[in-house]
Short mmCIF file of C-alpha atoms in Angstrom, two decimals:
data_model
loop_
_atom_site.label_atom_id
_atom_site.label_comp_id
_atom_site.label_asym_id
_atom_site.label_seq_id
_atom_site.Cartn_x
_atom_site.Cartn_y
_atom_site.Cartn_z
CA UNK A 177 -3.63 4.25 11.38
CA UNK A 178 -4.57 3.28 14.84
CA UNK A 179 -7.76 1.66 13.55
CA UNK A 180 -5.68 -0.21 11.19
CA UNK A 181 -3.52 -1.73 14.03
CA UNK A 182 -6.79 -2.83 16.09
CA UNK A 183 -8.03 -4.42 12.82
CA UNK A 184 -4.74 -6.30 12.33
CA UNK A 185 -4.78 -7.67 16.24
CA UNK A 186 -8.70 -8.62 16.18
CA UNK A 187 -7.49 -10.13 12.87
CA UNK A 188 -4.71 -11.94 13.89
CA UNK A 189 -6.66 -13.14 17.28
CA UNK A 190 -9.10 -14.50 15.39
CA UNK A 191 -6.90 -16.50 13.53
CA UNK A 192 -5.23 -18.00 16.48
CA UNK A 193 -8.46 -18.37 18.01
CA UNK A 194 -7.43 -15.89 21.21
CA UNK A 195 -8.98 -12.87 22.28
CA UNK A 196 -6.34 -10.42 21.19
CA UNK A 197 -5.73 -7.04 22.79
CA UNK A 198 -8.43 -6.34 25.80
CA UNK A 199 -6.30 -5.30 28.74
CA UNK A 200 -6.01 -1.40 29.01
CA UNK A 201 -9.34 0.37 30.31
CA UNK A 202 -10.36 3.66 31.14
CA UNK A 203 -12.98 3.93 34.28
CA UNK A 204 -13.47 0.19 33.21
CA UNK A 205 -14.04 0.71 29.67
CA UNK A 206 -11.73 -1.17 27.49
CA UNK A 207 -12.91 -1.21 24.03
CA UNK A 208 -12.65 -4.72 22.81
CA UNK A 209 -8.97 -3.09 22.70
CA UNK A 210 -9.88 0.16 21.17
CA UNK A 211 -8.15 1.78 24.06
CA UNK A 212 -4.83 -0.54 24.25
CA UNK A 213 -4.24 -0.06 20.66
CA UNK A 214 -5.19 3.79 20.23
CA UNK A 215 -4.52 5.07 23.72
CA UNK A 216 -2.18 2.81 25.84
CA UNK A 217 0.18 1.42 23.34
CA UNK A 218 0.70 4.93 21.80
CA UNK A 219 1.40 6.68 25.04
CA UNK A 220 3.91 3.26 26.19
CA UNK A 221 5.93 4.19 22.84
CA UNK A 222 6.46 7.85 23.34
CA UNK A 223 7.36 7.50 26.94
CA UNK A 224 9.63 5.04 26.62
CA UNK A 225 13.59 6.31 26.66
CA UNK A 226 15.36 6.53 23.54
CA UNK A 227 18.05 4.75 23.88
CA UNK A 228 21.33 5.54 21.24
CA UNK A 229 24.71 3.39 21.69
CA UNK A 230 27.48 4.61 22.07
CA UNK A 231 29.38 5.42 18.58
CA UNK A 232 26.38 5.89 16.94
CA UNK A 233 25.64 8.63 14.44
CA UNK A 234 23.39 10.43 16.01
CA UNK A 235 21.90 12.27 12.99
CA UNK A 236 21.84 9.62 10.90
CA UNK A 237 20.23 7.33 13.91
CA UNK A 238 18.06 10.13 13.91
CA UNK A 239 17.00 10.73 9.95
CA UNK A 240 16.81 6.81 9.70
CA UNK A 241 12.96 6.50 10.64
CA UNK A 242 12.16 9.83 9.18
CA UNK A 243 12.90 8.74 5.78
CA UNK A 244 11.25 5.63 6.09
CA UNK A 245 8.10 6.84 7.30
CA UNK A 246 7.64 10.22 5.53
CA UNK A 247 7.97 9.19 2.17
CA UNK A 248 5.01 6.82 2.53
CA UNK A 249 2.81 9.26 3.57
CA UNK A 250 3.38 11.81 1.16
CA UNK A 251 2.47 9.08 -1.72
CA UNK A 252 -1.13 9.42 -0.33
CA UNK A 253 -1.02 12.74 -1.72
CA UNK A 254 -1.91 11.31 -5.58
CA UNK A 255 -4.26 8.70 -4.52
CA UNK A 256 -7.97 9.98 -5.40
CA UNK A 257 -10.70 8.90 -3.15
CA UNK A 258 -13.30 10.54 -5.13
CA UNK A 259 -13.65 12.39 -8.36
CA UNK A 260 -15.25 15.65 -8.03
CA UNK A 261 -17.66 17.72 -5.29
CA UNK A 262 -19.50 20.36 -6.54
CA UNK A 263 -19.94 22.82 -3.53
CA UNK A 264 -21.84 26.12 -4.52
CA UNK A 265 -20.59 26.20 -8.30
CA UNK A 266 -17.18 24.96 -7.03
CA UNK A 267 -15.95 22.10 -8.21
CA UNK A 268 -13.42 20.26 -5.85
CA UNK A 269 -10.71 17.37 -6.73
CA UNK A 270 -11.19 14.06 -3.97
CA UNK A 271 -7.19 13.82 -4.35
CA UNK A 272 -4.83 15.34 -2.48
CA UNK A 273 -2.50 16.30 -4.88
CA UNK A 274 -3.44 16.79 -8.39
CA UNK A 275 -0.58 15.17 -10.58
CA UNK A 276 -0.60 14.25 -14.20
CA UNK A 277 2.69 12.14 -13.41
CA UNK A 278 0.40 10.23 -10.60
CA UNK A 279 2.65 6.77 -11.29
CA UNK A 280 6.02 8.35 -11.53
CA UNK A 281 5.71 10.51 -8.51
CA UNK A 282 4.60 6.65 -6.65
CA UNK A 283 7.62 5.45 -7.95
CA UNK A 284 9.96 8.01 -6.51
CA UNK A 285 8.49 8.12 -3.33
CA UNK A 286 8.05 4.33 -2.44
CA UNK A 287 12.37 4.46 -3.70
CA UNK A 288 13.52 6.70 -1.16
CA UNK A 289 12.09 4.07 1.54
CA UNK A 290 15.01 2.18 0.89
CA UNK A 291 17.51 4.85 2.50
CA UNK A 292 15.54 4.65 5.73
CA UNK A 293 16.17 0.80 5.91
CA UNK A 294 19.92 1.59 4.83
CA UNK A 295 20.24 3.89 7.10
CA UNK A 296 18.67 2.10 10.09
CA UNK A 297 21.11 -0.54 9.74
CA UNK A 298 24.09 1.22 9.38
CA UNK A 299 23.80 3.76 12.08
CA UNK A 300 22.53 1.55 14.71
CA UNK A 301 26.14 0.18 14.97
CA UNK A 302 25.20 -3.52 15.65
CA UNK A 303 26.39 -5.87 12.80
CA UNK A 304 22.75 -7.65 12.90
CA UNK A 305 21.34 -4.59 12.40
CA UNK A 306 23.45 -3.59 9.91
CA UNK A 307 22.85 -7.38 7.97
CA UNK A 308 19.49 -6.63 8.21
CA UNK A 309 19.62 -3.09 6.56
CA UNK A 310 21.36 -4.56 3.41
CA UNK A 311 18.45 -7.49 3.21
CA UNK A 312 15.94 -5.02 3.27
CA UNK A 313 17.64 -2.83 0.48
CA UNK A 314 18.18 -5.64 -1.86
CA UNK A 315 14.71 -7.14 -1.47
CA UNK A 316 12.95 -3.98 -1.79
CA UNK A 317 15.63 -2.85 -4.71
CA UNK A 318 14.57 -5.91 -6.46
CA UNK A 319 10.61 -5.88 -6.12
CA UNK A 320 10.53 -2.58 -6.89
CA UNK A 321 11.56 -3.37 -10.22
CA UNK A 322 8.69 -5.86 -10.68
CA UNK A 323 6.79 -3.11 -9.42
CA UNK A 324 7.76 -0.64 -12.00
CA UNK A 325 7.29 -2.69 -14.62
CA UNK A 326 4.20 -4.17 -13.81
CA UNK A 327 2.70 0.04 -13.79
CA UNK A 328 4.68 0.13 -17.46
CA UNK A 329 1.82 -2.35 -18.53
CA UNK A 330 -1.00 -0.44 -16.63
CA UNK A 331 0.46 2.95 -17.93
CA UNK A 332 0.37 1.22 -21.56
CA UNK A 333 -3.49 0.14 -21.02
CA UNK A 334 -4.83 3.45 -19.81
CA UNK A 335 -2.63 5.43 -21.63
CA UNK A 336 -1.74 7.93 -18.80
CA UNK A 337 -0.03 8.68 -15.55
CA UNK A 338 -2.69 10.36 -13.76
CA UNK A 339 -3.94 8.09 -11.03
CA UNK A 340 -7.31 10.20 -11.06
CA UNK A 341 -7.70 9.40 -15.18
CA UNK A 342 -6.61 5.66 -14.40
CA UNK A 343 -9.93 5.14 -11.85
CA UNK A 344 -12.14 7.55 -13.75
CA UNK A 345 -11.21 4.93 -17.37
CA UNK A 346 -12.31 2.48 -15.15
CA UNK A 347 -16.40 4.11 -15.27
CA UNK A 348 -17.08 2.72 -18.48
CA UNK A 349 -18.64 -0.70 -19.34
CA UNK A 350 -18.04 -3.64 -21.18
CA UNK A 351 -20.84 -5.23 -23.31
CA UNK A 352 -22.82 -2.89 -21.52
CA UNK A 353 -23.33 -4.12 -18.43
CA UNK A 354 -19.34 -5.44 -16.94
CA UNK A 355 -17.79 -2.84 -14.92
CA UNK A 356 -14.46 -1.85 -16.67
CA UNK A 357 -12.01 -2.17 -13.89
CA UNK A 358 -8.35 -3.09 -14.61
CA UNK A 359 -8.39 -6.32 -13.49
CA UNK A 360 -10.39 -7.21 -16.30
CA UNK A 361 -7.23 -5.64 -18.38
CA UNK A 362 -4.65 -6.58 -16.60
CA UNK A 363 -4.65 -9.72 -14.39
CA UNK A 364 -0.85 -10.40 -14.47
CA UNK A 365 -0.27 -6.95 -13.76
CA UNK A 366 -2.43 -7.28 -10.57
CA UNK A 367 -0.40 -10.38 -9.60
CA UNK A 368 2.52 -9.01 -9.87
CA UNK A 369 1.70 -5.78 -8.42
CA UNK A 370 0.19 -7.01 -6.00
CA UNK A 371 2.75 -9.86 -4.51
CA UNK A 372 5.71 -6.82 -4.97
CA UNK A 373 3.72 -4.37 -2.68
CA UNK A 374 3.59 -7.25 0.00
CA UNK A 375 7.59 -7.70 -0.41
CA UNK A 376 8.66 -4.04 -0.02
CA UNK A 377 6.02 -3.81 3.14
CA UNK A 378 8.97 -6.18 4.66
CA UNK A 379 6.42 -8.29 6.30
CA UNK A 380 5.57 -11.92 6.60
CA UNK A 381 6.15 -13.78 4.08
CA UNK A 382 8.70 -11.41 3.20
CA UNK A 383 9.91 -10.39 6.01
CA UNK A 384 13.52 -11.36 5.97
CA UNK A 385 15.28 -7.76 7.23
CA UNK A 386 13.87 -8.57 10.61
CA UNK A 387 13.73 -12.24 10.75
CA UNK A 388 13.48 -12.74 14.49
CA UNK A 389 15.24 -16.22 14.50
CA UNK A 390 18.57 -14.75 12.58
CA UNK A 391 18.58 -10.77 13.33
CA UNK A 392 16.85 -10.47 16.67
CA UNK A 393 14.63 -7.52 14.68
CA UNK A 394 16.51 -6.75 11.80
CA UNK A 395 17.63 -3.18 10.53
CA UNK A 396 15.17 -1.58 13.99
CA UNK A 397 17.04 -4.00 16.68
CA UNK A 398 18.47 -0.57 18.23
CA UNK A 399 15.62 1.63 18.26
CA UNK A 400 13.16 2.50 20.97
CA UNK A 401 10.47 4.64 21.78
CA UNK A 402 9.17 7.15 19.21
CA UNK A 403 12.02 6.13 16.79
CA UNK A 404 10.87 2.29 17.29
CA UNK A 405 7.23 3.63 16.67
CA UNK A 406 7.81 5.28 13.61
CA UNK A 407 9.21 2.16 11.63
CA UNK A 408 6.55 0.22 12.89
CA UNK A 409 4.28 2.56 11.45
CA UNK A 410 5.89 2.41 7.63
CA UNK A 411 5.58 -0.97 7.89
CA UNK A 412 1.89 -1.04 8.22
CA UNK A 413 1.30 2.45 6.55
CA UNK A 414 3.14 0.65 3.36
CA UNK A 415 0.41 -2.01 3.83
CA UNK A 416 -2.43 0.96 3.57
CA UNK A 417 -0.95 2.30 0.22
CA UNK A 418 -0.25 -1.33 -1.13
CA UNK A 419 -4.29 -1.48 -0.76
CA UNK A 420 -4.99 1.88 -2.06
CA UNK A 421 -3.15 1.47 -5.55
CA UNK A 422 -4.65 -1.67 -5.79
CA UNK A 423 -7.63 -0.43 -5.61
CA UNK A 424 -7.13 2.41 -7.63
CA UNK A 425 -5.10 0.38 -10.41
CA UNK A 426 -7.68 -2.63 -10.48
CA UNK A 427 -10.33 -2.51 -9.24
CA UNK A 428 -12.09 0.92 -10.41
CA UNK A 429 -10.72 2.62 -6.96
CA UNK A 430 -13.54 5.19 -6.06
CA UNK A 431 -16.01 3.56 -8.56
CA UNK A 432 -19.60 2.19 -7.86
CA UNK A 433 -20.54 0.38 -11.31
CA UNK A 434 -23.41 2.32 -12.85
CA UNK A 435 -23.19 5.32 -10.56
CA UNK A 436 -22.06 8.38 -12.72
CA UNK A 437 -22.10 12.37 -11.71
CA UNK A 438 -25.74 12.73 -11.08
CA UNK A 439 -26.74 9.16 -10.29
CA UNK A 440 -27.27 5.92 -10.90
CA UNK A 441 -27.70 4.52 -14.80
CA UNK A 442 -28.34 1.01 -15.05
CA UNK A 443 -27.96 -1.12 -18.06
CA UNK A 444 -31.90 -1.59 -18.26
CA UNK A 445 -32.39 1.97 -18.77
CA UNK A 446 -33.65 2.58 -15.36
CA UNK A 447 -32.01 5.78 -13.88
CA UNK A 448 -31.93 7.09 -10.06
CA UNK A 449 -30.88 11.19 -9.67
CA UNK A 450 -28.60 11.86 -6.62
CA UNK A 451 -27.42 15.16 -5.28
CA UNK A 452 -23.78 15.43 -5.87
CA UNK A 453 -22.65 15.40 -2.38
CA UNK A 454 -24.48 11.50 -2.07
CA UNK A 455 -22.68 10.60 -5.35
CA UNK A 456 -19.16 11.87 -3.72
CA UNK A 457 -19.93 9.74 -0.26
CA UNK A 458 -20.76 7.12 -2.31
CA UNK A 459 -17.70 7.26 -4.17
CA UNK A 460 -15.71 7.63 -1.05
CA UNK A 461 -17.22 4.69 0.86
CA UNK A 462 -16.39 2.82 -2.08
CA UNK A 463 -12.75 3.15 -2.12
CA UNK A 464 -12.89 2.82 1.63
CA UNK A 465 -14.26 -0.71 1.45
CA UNK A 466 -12.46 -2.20 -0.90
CA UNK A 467 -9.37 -0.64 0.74
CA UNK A 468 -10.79 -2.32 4.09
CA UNK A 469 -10.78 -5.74 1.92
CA UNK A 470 -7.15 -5.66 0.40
CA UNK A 471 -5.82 -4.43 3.79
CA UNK A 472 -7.74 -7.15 5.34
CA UNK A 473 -6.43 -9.84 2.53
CA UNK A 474 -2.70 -8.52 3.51
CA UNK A 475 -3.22 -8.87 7.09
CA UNK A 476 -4.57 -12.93 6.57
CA UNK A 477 -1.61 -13.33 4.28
CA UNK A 478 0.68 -12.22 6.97
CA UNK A 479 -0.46 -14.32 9.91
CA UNK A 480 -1.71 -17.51 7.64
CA UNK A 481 1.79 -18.09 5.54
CA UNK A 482 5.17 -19.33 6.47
CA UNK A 483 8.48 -17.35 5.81
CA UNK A 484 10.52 -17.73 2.81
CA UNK A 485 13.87 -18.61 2.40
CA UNK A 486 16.63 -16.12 1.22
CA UNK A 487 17.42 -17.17 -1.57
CA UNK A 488 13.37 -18.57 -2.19
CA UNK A 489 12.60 -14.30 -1.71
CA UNK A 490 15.34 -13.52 -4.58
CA UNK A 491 14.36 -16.35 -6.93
CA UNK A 492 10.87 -15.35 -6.77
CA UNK A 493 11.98 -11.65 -7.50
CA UNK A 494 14.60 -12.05 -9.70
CA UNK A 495 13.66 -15.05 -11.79
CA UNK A 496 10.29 -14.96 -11.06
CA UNK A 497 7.96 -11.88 -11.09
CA UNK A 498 10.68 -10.01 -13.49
CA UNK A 499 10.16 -12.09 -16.25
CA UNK A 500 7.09 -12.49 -16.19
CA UNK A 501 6.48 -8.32 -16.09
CA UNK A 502 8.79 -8.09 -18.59
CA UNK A 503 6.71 -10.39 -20.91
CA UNK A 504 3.42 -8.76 -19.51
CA UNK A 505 4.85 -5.33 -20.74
CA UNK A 506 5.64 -6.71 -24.14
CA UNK A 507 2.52 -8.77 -24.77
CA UNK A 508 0.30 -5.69 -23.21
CA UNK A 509 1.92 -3.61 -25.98
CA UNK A 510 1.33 -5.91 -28.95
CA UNK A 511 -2.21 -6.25 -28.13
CA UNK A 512 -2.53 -2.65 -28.15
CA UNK A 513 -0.62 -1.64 -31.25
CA UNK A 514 -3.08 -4.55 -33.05
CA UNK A 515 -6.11 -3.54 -31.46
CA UNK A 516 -5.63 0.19 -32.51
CA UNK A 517 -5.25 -1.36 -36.34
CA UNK A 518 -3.28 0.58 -38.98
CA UNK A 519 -2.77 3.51 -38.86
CA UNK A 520 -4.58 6.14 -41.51
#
């Protein structure tokens, strides 16, 4: 998480050609910002007073954060970073949590976020606050239908709701030498996937529940300290697990194309044996660097593009991406029933 942050400020420096964080130091020893962003900012957040108006529900001010952050977190469970290690005869799952309803379980967990943001606004007892709770509920309420629908069409392809059967389909070739990965099945899927994970991450371009210019900071304006710390946190933790499914969904997640259980076996017929510990590292380093790259991709989008509208962020959701899932779903189906032929 902390690395993530750095990543995002060197990023973002970069971008507007400035140096970025480089202040804090220990014995002299800054970093390039490593010890702002993972020491000093971290310690300025939990120290700082938290601060609860008067007339506030305090429980509610309190749950608020919780259930925007924890649910994200616990979606990680189903997200496989590897397929198996074999460790003395034992054989051990690279996934957390070892769900056959993988995509449902996503689902349900990435829905409850919208409480927190509910919540946030209306127990902060500030009416910009509160405005920007119920624009963050009906954005997220609506891309999470073009979400949903745009897994329907993955589900359809693979055939399952096991996130850890989804990347290991994703092993096989085409013509014999094209890496399988769902992009190659489902481009519109990615799309829309892809542009609805942005949305319910609430940040730029879609970051209308805390539009600075209209709501001071939206559905958070009232929170400090650890509170403050811990929505800034879903934000960017949503941005993680945005990357991760993408990964996973499209783009093979912890495959390397040729690289099976006991090695490498390229289309040539050459063959290279690996111990099944460097097979799993491989496969983890994998999924690590092409969740680096769609993490990275999120963080240009966010400091490169302007702002929507309101009513541009619910015509793009509403009239837009829905649709167009909608049709996905039904056109991924036909294909499918016509491929599979009669039946006997």
């Amino acid at each position: 998480m902390g690395l993530g942050v750095f990543f995002e400020r060197k990023v973002s420096a970069l971008i507007q050609d400035r140096i970025g964080a480089n202040r804090a130091a220990i014995l002299g020893f800054a970093g390039l910002g490593l010890v702002n962003t993972l020491v000093a900012d971290p310690i300025k957040f939990l120290l700082k007073e938290d601060v609860v108006l008067a007339g506030t529900d305090h429980l509610l001010h309190f749950l608020a954060p919780v259930l925007s952050l924890v649910p994200v977190l616990v979606t990680f469970a189903v997200v496989p970073f590897g397929d198996v290690l074999q460790v003395g005869g034992r054989i051990i799952n690279l996934q957390a949590a070892e769900l056959n309803v993988g995509i449902l379980y996503v689902l349900a967990m990435v829905s409850l976020g919208v409480y927190g943001v509910v919540l946030g606004g209306w127990a902060s007892n500030n009416r910009w606050s509160l405005l920007g709770g119920i624009r963050g509920s009906a954005q997220m309420i609506s891309y999470e239908i073009a979400m949903g629908l745009a897994l329907v069409a993955v589900v359809v392809t693979y055939g399952t709701l096991d996130l850890q059967e989804m990347a290991r389909a994703q092993g096989h070739l085409l013509w014999g030498w094209l890496p399988a990965w769902g992009i190659l099945y489902q481009p519109v899927a990615f799309l829309i996937f892809t542009t609805a994970g942005v949305a319910e991450s609430k940040r730029i371009p879609f970051d209308l529940p805390e539009s600075e210019p209209e709501l001071v900071s939206g559905y958070f304006t009232e929170y400090s300290g650890p509170k403050h710390l811990m929505f800034m946190m879903s934000d960017f933790v949503e941005v993680v697990l945005v990357a991760a499914l993408v990964t996973t969904l499209f783009f093979g997640g912890w495959q390397v194309p040729y690289l099976l259980r006991d090695g490498f076996h390229f289309p040539w017929g050459a063959a290279l044996a690996l111990p099944s510990w460097v097979v799993a590292l491989l496969q983890v380093m994998s999924f690590a660097l092409k969740l680096v790259f769609f993490t990275w991709l999120q963080i240009v989008i966010r400091w490169t593009l302007p702002r929507f509208r309101y009513d541009q962020l619910m015509r793009l959701g509403w009239q837009g991406l829905l649709p167009l899932a909608l049709a996905n779903v039904v056109v991924s189906a036909l294909v499918i029933v016509l491929a599979a032929g009669p039946a006997a």
